[in-house]
Coordinates of N, CA and C in Angstrom, one line a residue:
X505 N 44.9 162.0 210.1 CA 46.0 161.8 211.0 C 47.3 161.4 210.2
X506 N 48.4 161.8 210.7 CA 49.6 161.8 210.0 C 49.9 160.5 210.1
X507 N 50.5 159.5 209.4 CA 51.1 158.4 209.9 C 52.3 157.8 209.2
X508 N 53.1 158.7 208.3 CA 54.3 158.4 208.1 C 55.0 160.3 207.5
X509 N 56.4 160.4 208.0 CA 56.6 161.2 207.6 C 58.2 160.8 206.9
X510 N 59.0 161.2 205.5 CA 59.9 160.3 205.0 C 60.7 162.1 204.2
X511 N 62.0 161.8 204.4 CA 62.7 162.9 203.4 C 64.1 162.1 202.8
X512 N 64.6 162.7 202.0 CA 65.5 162.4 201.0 C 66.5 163.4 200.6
X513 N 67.8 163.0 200.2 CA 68.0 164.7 199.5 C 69.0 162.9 198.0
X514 N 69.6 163.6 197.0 CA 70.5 163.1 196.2 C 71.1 164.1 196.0
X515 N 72.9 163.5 195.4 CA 73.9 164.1 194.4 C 73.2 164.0 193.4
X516 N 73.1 164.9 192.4 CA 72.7 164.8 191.0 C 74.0 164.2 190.3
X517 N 75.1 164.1 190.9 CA 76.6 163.5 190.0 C 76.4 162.2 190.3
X518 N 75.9 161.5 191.5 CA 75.8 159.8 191.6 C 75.2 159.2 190.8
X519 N 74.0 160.2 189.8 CA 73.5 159.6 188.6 C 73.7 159.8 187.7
X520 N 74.7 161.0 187.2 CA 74.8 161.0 185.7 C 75.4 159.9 184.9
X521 N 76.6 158.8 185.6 CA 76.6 158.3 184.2 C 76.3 156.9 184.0
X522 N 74.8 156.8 185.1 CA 74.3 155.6 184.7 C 72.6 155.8 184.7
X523 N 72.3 157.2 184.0 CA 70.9 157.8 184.4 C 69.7 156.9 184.4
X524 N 70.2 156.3 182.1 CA 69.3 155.9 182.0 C 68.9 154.4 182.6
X525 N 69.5 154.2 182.7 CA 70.0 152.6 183.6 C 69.1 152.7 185.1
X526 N 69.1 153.6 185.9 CA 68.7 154.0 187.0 C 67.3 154.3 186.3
X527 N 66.8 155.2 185.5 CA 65.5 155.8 185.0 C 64.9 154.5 185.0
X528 N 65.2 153.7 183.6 CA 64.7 152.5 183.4 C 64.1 151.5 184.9
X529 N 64.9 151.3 186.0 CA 64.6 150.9 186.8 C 63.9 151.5 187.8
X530 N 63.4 153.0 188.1 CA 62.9 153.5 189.3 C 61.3 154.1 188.6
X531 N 61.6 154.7 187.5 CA 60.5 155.2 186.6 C 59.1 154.6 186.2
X532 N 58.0 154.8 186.4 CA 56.7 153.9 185.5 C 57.1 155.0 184.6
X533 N 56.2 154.1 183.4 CA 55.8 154.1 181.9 C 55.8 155.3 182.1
X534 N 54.7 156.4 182.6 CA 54.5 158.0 182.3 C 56.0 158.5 183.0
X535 N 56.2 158.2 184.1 CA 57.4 159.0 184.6 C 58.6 158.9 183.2
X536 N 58.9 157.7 182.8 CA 59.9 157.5 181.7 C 59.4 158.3 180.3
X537 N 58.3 158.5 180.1 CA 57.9 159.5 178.8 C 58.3 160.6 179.2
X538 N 58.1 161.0 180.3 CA 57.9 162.2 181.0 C 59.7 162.7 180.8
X539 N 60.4 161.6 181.5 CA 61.9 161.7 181.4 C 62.9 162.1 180.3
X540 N 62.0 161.3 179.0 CA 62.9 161.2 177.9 C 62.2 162.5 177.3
X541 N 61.3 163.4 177.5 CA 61.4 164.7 176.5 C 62.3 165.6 177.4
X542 N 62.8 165.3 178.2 CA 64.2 166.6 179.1 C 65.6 165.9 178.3
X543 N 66.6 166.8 178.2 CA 67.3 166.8 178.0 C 68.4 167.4 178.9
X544 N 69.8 167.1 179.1 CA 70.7 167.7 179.7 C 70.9 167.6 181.1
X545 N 70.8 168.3 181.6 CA 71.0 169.0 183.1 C 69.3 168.7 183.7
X546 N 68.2 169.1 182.7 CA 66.9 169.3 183.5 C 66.5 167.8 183.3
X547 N 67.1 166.7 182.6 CA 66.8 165.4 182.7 C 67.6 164.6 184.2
X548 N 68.4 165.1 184.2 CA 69.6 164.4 185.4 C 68.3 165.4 186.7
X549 N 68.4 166.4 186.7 CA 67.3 166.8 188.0 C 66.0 166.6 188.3
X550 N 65.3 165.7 187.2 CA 63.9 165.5 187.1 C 64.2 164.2 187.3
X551 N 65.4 162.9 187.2 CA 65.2 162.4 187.6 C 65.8 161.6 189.0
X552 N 67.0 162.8 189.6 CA 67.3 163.1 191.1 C 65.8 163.4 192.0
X553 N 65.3 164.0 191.2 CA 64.7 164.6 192.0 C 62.9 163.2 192.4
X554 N 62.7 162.7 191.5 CA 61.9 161.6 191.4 C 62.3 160.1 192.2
X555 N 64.0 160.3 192.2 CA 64.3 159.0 193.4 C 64.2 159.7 194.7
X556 N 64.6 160.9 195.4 CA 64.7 161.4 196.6 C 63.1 161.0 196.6
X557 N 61.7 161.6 195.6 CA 60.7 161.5 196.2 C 60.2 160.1 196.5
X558 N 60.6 159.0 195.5 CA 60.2 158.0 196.0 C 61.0 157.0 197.3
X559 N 62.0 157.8 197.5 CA 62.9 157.1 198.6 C 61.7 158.0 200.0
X560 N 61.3 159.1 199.9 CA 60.7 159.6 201.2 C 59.1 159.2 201.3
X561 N 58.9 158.8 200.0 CA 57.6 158.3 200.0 C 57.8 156.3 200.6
X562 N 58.6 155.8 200.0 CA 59.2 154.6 200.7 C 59.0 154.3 202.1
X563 N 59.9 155.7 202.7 CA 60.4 155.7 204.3 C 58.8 156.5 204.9
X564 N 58.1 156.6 204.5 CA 56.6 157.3 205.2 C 55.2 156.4 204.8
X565 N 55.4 155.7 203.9 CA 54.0 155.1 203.8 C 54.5 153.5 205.0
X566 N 53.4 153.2 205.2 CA 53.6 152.3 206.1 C 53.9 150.8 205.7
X567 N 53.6 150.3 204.4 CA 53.7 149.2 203.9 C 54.4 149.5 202.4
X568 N 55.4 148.1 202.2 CA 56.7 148.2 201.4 C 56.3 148.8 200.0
X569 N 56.8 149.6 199.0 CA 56.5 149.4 197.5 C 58.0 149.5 197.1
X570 N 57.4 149.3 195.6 CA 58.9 149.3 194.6 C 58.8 150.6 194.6
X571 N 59.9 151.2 193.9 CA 60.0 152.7 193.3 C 59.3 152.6 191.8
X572 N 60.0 151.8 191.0 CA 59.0 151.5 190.1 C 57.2 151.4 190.3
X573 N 56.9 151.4 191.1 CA 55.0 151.3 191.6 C 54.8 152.1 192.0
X574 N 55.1 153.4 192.3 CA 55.2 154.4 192.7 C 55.2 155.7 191.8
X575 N 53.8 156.2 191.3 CA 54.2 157.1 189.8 C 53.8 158.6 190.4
X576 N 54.9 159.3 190.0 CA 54.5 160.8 190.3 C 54.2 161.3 189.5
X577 N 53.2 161.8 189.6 CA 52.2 162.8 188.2 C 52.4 164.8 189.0
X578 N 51.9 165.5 187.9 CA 51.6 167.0 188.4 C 50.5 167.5 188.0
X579 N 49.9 168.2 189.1 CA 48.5 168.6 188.7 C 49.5 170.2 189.7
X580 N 48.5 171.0 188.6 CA 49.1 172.5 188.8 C 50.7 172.8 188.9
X581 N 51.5 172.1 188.5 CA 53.0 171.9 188.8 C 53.5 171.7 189.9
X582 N 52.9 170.9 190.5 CA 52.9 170.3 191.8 C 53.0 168.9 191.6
X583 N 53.7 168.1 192.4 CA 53.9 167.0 192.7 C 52.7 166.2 193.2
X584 N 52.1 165.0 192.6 CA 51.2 164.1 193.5 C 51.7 162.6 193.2
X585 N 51.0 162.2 194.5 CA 50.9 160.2 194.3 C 49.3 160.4 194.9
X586 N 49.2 159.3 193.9 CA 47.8 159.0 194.0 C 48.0 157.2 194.5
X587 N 47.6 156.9 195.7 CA 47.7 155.7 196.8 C 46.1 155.5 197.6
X588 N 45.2 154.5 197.2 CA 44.0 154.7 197.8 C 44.5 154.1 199.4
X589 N 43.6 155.2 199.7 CA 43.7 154.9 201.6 C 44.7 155.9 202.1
X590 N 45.0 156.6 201.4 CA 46.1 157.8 201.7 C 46.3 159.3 201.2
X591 N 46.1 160.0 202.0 CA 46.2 161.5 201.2 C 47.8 161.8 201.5
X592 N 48.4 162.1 200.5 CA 50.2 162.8 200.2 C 50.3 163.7 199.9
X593 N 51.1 164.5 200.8 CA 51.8 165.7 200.5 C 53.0 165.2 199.9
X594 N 53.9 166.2 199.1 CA 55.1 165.7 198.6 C 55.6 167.1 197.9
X595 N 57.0 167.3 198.2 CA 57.3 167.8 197.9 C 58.6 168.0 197.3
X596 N 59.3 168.0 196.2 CA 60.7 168.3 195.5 C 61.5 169.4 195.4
X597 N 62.7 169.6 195.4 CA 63.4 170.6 195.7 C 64.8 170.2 194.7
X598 N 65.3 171.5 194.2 CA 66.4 171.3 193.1 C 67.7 172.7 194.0
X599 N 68.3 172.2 194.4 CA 69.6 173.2 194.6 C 70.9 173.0 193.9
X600 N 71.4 173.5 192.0 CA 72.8 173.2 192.3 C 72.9 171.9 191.9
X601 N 73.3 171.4 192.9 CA 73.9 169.7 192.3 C 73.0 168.7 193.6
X602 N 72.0 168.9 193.9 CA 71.6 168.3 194.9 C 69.8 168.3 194.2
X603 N 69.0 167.3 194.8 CA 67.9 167.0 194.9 C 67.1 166.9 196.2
X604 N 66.2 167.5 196.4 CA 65.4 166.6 197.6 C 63.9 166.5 197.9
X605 N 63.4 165.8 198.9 CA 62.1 166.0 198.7 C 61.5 165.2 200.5
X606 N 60.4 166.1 200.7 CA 59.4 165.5 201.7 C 58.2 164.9 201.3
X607 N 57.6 163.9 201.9 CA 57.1 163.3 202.1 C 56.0 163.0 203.4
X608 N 54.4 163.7 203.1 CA 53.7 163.1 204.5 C 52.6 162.3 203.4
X609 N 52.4 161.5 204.6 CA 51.5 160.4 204.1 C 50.3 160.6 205.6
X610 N 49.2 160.9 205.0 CA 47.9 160.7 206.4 C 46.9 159.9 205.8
X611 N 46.2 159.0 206.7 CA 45.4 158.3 206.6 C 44.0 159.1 206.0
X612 N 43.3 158.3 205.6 CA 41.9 158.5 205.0 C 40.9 158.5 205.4
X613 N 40.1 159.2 206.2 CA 39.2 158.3 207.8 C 38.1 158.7 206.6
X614 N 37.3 157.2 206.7 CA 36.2 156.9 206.7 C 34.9 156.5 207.0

């Protein structure tokens, strides 16, 4: 059963010129390894693109997290969070100068 649904979009310009500052703060450990091998343009959109998902994963799960506690991994080049008690869909999107992303979150029936 569905029980949170959350979306996002970002300017990719609201973060350029305080990225790493922002990185540092919204990123775990793998997301920030993950961060610092991009360069340029595909660093500023990998990491637009990682706040929109944790702002919709925020607004859809049902109880509070940091963005920091919150780590997106890819399996098949696909976006996942792994949260016990919850199966996520998630999705990222890059247009231009914009980021965005959905977010479902469904319960786990046991």
């Amino acid at each position: 059963m569905i029980i949170g649904l959350g979306c996002d979009i970002v300017q990719l310009s609201r973060m350029k010129d305080s990225r790493d500052a922002i990185a540092k703060r919204i990123l775990s450990d793998s997301e920030w390894n993950q961060y610092q091998s991009f360069y340029g343009q595909r660093q500023l959109e990998f990491l637009a693109g990682h706040f929109a998902a944790k702002e919709a994963l925020i607004k859809a799960l049902p109880t509070n997290y940091q963005m920091k506690d919150l780590s997106i991994s890819y399996y098949e080049q696909k976006p996942k969070v792994d949260i016990e008690g919850y199966t996520i869909s998630l999705s990222i999107s890059h247009e231009k100068e914009y980021a965005t992303s959905v977010a479902v979150v469904e319960s786990v029936e046991g």
